[in-house]
Each structure stands twice: as C-alpha cells, then as structure tokens.
mmCIF file of C-alpha atoms and ligand atoms in Angstrom:
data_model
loop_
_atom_site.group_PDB
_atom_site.id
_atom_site.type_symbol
_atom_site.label_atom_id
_atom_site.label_comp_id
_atom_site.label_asym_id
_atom_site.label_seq_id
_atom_site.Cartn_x
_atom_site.Cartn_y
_atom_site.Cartn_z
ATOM 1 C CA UNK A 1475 -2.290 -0.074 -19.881
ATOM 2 C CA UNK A 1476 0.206 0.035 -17.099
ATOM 3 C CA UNK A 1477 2.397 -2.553 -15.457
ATOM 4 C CA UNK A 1478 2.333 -2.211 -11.955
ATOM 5 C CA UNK A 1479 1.782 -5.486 -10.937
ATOM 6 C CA UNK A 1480 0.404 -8.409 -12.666
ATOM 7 C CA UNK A 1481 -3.723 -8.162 -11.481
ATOM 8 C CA UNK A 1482 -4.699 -6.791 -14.160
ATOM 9 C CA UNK A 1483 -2.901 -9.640 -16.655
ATOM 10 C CA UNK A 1484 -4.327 -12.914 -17.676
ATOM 11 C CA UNK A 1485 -2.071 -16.055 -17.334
ATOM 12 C CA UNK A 1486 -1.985 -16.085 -21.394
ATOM 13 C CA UNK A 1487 -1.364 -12.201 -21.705
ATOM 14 C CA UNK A 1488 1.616 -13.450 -19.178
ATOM 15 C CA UNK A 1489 2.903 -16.434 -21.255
ATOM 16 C CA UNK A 1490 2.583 -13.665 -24.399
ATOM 17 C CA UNK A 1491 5.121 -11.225 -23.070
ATOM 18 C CA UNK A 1492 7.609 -14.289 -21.702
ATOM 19 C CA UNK A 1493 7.399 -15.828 -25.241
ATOM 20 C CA UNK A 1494 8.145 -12.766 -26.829
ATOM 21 C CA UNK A 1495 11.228 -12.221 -24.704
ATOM 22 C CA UNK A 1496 12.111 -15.721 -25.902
ATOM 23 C CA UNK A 1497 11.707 -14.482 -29.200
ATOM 24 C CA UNK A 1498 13.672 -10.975 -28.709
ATOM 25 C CA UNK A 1499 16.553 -12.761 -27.755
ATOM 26 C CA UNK A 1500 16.283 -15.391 -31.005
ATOM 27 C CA UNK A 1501 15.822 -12.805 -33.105
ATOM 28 C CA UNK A 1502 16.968 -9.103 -32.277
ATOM 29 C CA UNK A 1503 16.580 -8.042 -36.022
ATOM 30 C CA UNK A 1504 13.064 -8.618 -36.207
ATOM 31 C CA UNK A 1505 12.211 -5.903 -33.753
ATOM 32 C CA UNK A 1506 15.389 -3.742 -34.703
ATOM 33 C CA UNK A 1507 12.938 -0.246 -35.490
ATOM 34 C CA UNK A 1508 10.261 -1.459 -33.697
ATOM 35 C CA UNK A 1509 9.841 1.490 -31.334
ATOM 36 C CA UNK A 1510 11.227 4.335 -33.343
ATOM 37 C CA UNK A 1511 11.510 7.297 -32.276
ATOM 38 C CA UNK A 1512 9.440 6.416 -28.857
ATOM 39 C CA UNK A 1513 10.705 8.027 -25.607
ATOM 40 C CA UNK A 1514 11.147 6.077 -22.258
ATOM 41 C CA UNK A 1515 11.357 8.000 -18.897
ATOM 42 C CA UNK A 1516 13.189 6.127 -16.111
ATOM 43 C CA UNK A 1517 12.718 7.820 -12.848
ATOM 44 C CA UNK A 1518 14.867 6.515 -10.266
ATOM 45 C CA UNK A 1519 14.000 7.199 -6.546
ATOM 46 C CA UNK A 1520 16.564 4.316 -5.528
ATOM 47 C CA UNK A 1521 19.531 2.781 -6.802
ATOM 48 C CA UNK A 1522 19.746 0.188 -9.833
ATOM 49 C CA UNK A 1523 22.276 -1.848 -12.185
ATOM 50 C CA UNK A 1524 20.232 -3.929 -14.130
ATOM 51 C CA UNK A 1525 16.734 -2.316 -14.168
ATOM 52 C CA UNK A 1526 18.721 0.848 -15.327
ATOM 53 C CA UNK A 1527 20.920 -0.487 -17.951
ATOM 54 C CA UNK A 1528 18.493 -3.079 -19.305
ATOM 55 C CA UNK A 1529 15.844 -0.366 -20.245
ATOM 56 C CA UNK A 1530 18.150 1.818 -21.627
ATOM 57 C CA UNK A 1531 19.597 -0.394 -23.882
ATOM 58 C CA UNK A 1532 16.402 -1.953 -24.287
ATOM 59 C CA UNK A 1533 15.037 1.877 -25.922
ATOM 60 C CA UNK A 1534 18.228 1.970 -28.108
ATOM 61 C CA UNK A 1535 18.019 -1.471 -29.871
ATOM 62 C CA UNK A 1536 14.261 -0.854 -30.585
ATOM 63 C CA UNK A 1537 15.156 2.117 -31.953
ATOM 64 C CA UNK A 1538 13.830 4.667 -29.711
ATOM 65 C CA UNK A 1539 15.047 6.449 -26.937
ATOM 66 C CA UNK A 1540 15.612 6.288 -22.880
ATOM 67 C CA UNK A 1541 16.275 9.087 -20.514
ATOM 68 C CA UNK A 1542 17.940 8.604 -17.219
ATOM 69 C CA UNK A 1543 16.179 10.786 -14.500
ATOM 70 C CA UNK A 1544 17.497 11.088 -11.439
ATOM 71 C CA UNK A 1545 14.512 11.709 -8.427
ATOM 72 C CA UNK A 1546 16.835 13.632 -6.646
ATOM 73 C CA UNK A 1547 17.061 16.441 -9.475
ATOM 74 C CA UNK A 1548 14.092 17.158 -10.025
ATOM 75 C CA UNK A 1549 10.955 18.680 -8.988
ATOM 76 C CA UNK A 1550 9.262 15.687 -8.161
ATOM 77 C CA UNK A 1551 11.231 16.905 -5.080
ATOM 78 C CA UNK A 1552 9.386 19.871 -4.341
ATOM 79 C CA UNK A 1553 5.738 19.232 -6.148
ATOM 80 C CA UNK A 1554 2.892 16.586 -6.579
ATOM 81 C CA UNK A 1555 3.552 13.636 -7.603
ATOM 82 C CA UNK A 1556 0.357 13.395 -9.912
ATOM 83 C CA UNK A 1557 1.171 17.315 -11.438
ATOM 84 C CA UNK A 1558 4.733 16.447 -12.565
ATOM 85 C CA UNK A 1559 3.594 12.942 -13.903
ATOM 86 C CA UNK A 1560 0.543 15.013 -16.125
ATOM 87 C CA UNK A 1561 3.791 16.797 -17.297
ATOM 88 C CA UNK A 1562 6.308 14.198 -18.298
ATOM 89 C CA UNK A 1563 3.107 11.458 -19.596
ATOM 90 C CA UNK A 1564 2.705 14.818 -22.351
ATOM 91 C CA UNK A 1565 6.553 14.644 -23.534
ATOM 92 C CA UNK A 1566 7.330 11.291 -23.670
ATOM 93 C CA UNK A 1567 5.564 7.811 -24.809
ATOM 94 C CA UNK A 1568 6.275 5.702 -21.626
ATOM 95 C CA UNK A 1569 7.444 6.001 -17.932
ATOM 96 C CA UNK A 1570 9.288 3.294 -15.962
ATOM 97 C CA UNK A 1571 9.942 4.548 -12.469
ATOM 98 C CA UNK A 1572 11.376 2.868 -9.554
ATOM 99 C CA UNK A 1573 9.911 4.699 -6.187
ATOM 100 C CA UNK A 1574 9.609 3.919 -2.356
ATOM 101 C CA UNK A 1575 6.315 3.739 -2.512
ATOM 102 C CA UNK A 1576 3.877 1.919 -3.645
ATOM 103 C CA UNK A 1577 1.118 4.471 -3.379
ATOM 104 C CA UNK A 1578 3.014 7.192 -5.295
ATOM 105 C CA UNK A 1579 3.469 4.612 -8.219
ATOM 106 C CA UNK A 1580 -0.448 4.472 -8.260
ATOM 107 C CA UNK A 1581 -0.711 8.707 -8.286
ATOM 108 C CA UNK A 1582 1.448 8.116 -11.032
ATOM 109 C CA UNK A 1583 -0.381 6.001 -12.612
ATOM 110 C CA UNK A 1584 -3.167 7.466 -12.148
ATOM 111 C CA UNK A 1585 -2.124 11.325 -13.686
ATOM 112 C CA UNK A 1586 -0.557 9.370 -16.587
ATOM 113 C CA UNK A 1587 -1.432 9.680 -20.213
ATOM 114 C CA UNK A 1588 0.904 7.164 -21.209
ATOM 115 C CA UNK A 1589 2.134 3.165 -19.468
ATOM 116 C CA UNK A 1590 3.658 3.010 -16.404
ATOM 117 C CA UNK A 1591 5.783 0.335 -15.599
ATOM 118 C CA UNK A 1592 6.837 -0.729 -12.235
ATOM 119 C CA UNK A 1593 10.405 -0.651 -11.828
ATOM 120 C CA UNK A 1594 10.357 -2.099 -8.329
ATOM 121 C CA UNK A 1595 8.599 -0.748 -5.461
ATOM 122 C CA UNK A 1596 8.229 -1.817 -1.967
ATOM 123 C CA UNK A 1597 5.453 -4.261 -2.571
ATOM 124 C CA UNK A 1598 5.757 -5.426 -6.664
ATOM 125 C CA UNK A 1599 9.009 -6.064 -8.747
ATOM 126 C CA UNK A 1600 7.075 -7.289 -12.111
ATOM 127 C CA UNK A 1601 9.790 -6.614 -14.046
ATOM 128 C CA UNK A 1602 12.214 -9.100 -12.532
ATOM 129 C CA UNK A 1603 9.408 -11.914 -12.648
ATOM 130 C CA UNK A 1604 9.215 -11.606 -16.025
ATOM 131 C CA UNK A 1605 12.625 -12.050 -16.769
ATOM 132 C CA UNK A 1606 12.437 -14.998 -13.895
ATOM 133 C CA UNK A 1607 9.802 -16.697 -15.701
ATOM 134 C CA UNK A 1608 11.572 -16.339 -19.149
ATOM 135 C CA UNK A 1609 14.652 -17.923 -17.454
ATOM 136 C CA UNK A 1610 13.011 -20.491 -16.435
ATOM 137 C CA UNK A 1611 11.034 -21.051 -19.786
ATOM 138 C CA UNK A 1612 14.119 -21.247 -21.662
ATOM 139 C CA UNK A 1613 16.181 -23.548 -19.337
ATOM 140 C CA UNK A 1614 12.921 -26.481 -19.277
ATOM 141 C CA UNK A 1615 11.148 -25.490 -22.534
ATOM 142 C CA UNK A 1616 7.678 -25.370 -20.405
ATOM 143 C CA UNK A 1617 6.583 -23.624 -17.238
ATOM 144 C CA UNK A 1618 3.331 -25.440 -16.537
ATOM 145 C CA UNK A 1619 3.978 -27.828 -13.442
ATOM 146 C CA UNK A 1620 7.218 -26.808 -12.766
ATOM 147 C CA UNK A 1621 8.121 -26.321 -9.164
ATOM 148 C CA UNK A 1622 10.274 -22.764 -7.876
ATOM 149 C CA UNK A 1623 10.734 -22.767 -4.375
ATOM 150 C CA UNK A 1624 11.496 -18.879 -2.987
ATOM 151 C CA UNK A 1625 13.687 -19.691 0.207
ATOM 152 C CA UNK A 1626 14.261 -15.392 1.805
ATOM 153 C CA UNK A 1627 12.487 -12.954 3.473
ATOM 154 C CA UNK A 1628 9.067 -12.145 2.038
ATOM 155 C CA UNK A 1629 9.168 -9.541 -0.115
ATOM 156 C CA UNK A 1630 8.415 -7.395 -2.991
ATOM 157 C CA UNK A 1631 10.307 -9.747 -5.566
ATOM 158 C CA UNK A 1632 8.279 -12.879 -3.345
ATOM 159 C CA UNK A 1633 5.061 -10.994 -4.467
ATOM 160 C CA UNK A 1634 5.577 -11.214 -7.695
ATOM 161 C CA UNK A 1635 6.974 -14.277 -8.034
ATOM 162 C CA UNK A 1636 4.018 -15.587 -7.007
ATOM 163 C CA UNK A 1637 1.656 -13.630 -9.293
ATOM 164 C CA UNK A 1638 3.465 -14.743 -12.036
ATOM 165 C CA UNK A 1639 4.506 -18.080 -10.977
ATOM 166 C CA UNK A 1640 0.489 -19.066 -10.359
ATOM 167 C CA UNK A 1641 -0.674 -17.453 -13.225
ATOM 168 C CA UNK A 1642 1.379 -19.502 -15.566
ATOM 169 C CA UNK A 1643 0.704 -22.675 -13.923
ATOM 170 C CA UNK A 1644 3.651 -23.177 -12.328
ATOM 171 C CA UNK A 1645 3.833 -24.614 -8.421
ATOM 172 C CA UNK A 1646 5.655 -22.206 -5.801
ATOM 173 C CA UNK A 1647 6.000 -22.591 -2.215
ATOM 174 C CA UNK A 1648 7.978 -19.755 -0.004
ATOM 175 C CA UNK A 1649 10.019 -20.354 2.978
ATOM 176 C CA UNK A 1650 10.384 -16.841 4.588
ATOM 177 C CA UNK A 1651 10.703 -16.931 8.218
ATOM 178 C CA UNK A 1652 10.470 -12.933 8.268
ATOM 179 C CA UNK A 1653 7.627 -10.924 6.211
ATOM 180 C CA UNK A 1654 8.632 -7.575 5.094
ATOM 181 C CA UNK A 1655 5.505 -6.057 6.306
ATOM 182 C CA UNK A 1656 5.439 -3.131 4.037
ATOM 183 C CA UNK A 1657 5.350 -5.859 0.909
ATOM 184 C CA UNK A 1658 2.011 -7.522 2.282
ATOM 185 C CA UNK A 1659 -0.489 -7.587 -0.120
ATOM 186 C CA UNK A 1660 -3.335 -10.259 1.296
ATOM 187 C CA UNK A 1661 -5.159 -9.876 -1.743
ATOM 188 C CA UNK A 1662 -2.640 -11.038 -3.981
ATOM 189 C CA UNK A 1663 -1.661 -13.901 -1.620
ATOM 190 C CA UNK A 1664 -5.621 -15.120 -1.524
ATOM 191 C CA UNK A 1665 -5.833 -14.999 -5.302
ATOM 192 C CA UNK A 1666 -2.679 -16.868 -5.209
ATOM 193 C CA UNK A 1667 -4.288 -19.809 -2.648
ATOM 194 C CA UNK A 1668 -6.986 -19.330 -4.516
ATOM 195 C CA UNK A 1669 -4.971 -21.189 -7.313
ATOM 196 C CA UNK A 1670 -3.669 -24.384 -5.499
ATOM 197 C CA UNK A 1671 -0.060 -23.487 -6.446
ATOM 198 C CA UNK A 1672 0.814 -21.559 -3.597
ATOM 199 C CA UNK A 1673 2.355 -22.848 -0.230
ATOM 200 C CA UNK A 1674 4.317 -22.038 2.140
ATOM 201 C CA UNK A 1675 6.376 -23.683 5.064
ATOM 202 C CA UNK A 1676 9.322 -23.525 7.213
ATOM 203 C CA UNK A 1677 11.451 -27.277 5.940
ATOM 204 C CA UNK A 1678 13.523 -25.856 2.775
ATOM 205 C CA UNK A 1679 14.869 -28.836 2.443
ATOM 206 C CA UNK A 1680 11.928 -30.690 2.296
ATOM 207 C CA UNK A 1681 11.249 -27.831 -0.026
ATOM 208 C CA UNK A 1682 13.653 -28.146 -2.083
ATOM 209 C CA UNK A 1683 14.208 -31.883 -2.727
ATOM 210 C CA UNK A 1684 11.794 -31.830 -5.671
ATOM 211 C CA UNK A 1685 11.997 -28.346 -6.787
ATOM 212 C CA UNK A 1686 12.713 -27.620 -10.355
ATOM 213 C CA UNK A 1687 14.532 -24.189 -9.696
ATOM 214 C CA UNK A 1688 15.363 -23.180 -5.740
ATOM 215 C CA UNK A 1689 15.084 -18.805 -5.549
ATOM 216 C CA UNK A 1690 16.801 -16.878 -3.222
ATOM 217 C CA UNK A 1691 17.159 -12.485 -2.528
ATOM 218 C CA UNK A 1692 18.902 -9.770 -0.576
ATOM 219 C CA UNK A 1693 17.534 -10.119 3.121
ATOM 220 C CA UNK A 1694 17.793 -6.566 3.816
ATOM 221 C CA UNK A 1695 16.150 -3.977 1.139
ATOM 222 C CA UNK A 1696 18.635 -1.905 -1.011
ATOM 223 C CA UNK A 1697 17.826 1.477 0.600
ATOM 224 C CA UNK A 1698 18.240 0.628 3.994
ATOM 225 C CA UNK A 1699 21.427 -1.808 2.884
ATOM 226 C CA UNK A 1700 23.747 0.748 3.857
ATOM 227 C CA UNK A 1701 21.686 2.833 6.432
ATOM 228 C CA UNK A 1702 23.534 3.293 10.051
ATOM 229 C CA UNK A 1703 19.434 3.344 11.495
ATOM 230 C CA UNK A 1704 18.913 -0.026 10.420
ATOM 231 C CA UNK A 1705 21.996 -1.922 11.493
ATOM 232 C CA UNK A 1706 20.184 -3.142 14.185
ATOM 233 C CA UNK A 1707 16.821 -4.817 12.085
ATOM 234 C CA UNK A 1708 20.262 -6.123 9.484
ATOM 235 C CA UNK A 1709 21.856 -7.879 12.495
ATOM 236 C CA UNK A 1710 18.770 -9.271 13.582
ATOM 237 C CA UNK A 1711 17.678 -10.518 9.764
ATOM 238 C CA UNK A 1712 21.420 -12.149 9.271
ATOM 239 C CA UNK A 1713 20.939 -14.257 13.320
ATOM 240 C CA UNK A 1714 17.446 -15.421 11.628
ATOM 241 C CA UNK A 1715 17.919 -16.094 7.874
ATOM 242 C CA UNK A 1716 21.613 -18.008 8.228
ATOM 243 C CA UNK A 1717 20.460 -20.950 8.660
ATOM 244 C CA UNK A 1718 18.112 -20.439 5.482
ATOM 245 C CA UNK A 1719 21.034 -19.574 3.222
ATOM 246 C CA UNK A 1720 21.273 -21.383 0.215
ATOM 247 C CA UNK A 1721 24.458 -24.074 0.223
ATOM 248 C CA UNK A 1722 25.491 -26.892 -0.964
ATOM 249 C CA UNK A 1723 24.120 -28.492 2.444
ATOM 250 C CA UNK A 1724 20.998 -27.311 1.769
ATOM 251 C CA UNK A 1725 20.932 -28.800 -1.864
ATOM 252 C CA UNK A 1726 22.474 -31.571 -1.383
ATOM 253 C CA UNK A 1727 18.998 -34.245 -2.148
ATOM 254 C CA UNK A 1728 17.619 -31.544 -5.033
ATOM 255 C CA UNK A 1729 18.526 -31.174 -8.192
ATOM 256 C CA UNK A 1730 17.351 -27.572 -8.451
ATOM 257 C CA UNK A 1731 18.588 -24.964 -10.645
ATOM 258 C CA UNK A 1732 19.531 -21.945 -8.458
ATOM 259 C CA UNK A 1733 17.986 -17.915 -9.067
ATOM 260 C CA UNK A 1734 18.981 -15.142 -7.409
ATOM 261 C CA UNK A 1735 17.813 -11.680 -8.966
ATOM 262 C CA UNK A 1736 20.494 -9.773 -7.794
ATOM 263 C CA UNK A 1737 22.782 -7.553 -6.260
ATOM 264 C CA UNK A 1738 24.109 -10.602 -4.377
ATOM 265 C CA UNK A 1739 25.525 -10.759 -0.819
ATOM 266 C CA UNK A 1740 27.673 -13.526 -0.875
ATOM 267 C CA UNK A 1741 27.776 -15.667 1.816
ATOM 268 C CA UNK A 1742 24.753 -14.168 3.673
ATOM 269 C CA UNK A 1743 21.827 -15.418 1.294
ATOM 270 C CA UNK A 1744 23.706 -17.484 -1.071
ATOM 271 C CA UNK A 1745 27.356 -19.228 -0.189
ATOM 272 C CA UNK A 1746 30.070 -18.204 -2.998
ATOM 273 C CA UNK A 1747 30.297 -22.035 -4.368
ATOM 274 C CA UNK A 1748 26.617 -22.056 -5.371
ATOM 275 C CA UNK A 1749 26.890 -19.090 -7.222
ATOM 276 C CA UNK A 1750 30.172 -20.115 -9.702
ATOM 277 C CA UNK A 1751 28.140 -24.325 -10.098
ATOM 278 C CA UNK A 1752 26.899 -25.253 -12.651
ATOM 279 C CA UNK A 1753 23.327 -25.365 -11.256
ATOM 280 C CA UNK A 1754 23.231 -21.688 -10.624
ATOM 281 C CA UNK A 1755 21.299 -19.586 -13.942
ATOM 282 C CA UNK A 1756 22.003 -16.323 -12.127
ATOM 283 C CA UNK A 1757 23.784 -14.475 -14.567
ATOM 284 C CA UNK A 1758 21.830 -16.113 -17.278
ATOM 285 C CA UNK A 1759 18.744 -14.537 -15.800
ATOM 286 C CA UNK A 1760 20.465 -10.924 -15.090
ATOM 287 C CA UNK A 1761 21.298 -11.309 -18.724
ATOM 288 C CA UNK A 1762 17.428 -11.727 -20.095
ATOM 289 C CA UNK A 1763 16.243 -8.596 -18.082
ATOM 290 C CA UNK A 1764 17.433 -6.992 -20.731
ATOM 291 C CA UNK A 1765 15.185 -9.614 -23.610
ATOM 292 C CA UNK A 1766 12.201 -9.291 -21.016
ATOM 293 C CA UNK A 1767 12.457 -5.534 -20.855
ATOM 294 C CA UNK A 1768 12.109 -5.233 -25.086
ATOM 295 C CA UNK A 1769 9.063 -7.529 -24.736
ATOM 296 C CA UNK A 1770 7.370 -5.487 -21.976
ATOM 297 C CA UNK A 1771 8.073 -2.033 -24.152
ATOM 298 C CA UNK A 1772 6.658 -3.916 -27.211
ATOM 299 C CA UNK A 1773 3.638 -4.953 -25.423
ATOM 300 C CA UNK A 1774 2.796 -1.495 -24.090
ATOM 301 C CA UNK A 1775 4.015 0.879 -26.955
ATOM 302 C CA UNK A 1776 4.102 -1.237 -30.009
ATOM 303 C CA UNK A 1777 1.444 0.229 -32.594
ATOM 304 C CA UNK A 1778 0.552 2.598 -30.365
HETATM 305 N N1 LIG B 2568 17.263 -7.144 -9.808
HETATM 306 C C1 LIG B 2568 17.261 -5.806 -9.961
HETATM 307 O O1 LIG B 2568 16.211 -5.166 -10.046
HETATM 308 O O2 LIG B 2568 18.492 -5.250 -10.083
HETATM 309 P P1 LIG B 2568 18.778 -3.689 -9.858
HETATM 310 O O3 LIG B 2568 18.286 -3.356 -8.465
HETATM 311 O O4 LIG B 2568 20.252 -3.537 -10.005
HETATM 312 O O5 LIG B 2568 17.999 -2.919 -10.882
#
C-alpha cells in the first residue's frame, strides 16, 4: 500500500489513521518499539522543515530508523527514476519522497517493493491533511459536520484537503480566485461534488461566518518562492489574493479557528495579529505532523 493521495482510502480507513495520531500523541509509550529496526528513506527534491523533521523523529521514537537523502546527491540525478527506486525499495522498508512531480511519484510507486508516501508533490500533500484533520479532531472532539473553509490559491494542499475533508464527513468550501493549474485533478474534485460537501465561491466572508475552522497557504509554491523567473506570476498573485488575506476584518462575524500549514508569509496570506490570537491552532497543527506522521508509518509498516 502506498500513500499518494487519499483514492485509494475509505472514509473509515481515514478516521483510523487520524484516531491513531490522537492516540500517538496520548500515549507515546505504547508504540515506543513499534517499528524496530525499520528503515525510512526521505528523498527530498525540494525544501522542507516540518515534513523533514517530523519523519525523522517520527523513525526514532518508533524505534527504527530515517535517512535524510538529498535529490541533488544522488543518482536519481543521472538515471531512471523507476531503476533507482527498484534499488532503494530492496534496502530499506519504506520511502517518503517529496518530488516536483507528480508523475515521477507514480514511477516510483510503481518500481517499489515497499510504501510510498507522498511527501508533497505538485498536485497531493496527504500528509499535511492528515495532520489537518487530526487538528481539527482534537480541538472539536468530532469531524462529522464540521465546516473548514480553504480561503488561497488552489492548490496541492486544497486537493487534499478536500479528499480528506469529504471523506470524513466534514463540509468544505474553497475560495481561490487563482487555480494552480498544475494541481488540477478533475477527478478528485467530481468525487468530491459527488459528496455534497464540496463548494466553492468567491464571498469569504460569507464563507466564513459559520465556519468551524477558516484555512489559509503560501500563494506562491516553495520552489518558485525565491525564483528571479517568477517574480512576475508572484507580483501578479500578491495584486489578486490581498484582498483574500486572512484578518481580523475578514473574521470579524466568524468564530473560526484559524489553519495555516506552513512556512507562513506574514502579512501576505495571513496578517501577523491572526497568527499570535487565540483563535489561530497553527502551531498546534505544525506540532501533530509529527503524531500524524507515527500513525501513517504504523499503518503502512506495522506487522509487516
Ligand atoms: N507544511 C509543510 O509541508 O511544511 P514543510 O514544507 O516545511 O515540510
């Protein structure tokens, strides 16, 4: 089993792994040896804090064992995709890699002998929505019929919000003025519909007034955040999304608890003062990638 997005996961297979996070955090010494001796390979084709540091120290408190691999140096650089992964899927008992593209994830996948997990690609970020929906799950005790409203561009961390926000029952409705074309996945988006949970308008604050938790992200993706090629595409995102950033304006009829999955630019998707009230869960959340991460390596490799 891999975990490159959520299609091939059931709403209670979902709900599972998010309990189990729950539990993690309760109760680290349950699940103290759990993966001993087990080997994790991160690949890392972009840059990462908490994806990074939350599987690695994820490996070590189960017991096992995480190696950081840097794209760059290696010959992933100079060879198939699929020939180096039949290597690495022989030496170690799981691979978590975070590459441009989506379609080199699946060759991946594909040549594997052992799970992949999707550490964020250009389309999925399944990782993150775990730990989302375990935030979420621990701050209201429930998820089913709660309301997130995703207020950013449309993205790969959009995309899985809402695969995992309509298969556990809870109601999400995006307001993304631009669509990051290389995240479109119609398929997922008409299984979401599909669901009733789904919406999406243009009135966030319409859309937030009743919202349970109010979600916002980087507008501009991290490896073309610093890129001299894109400054023009950045200027243009900033004129567009401003008036979409998250303030206290903008929350001022909702009651909303306020999710951001980080790196944050302050004051271009979220204003400094939301981030430091007492409505925002941010660094709550940040803090239970590293809970969600021990429940997704239990999942794949316990037992196994
Ligand atoms: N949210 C997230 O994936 O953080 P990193 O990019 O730092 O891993």
């Amino acid at each position: 089993m891999h975990l490159i997005n959520f299609k091939g996961l059931s709403g209670s297979e979902l709900t599972e792994i998010i309990d189990k996070a729950i539990d993690v955090k309760r109760h680290p010494e349950k699940y103290r040896n759990a993966l001993d001796a087990k080997s994790l390979a991160m690949i890392f084709q972009k840059t990462s804090t908490r994806t990074r540091v939350s599987f690695e120290v994820a490996m070590t408190q189960l017991g096992g064992h995480a190696l950081y691999i840097d794209w760059r140096t290696t010959n992933f650089t100079i060879a198939d995709v699929y020939d180096e992964t039949q290597y690495l899927s022989r030496n170690v008992d799981c691979i978590m890699a975070r590459l441009k593209k989506n379609a080199d994830l699946q060759v991946m996948a594909k040549a594997s002998h052992v799970p992949v997990i999707n550490g964020c690609d250009e389309k999925y970020h399944p990782t993150q929505a775990i730990a989302d929906l375990m935030t979420m799950k621990e701050k209201k005790g429930f998820l089913k019929g709660l309301k997130l409203v995703y207020i950013g561009i449309h993205n790969n961390v959009c995309n899985s919000l809402i695969e995992g926000c309509t298969k556990t029952g809870v109601k999400i409705t995006t307001v993304t003025p631009i669509f990051n074309e290389p995240s479109r996945d119609e398929e997922l988006l008409e299984e979401a519909r599909k669901t009733g949970l789904y919406e999406t308008t243009l009135d966030a604050k319409q859309a937030v007034k009743d919202a349970d938790f109010v979600y916002t992200d980087t507008w501009v993706d991290m490896e073309f955040f610093l890129d001299p090629k894109y400054k023009e595409e950045k200027e243009k995102r900033i004129r567009i999304m401003m008036p979409y950033q998250i303030n206290s304006e903008l929350l001022k009829e909702s009651k909303a608890y306020v999710m951001h999955d980080m790196p944050i630019h302050r004051g271009y998707e979220i204003s400094s003062d939301i981030i430091e009230s007492p409505r925002s869960i941010i660094y709550m959340q940040s803090e239970n990638r590293l809970y969600s991460a021990k429940a997704i390596l239990l999942k794949l490799l316990e037992n196994k």
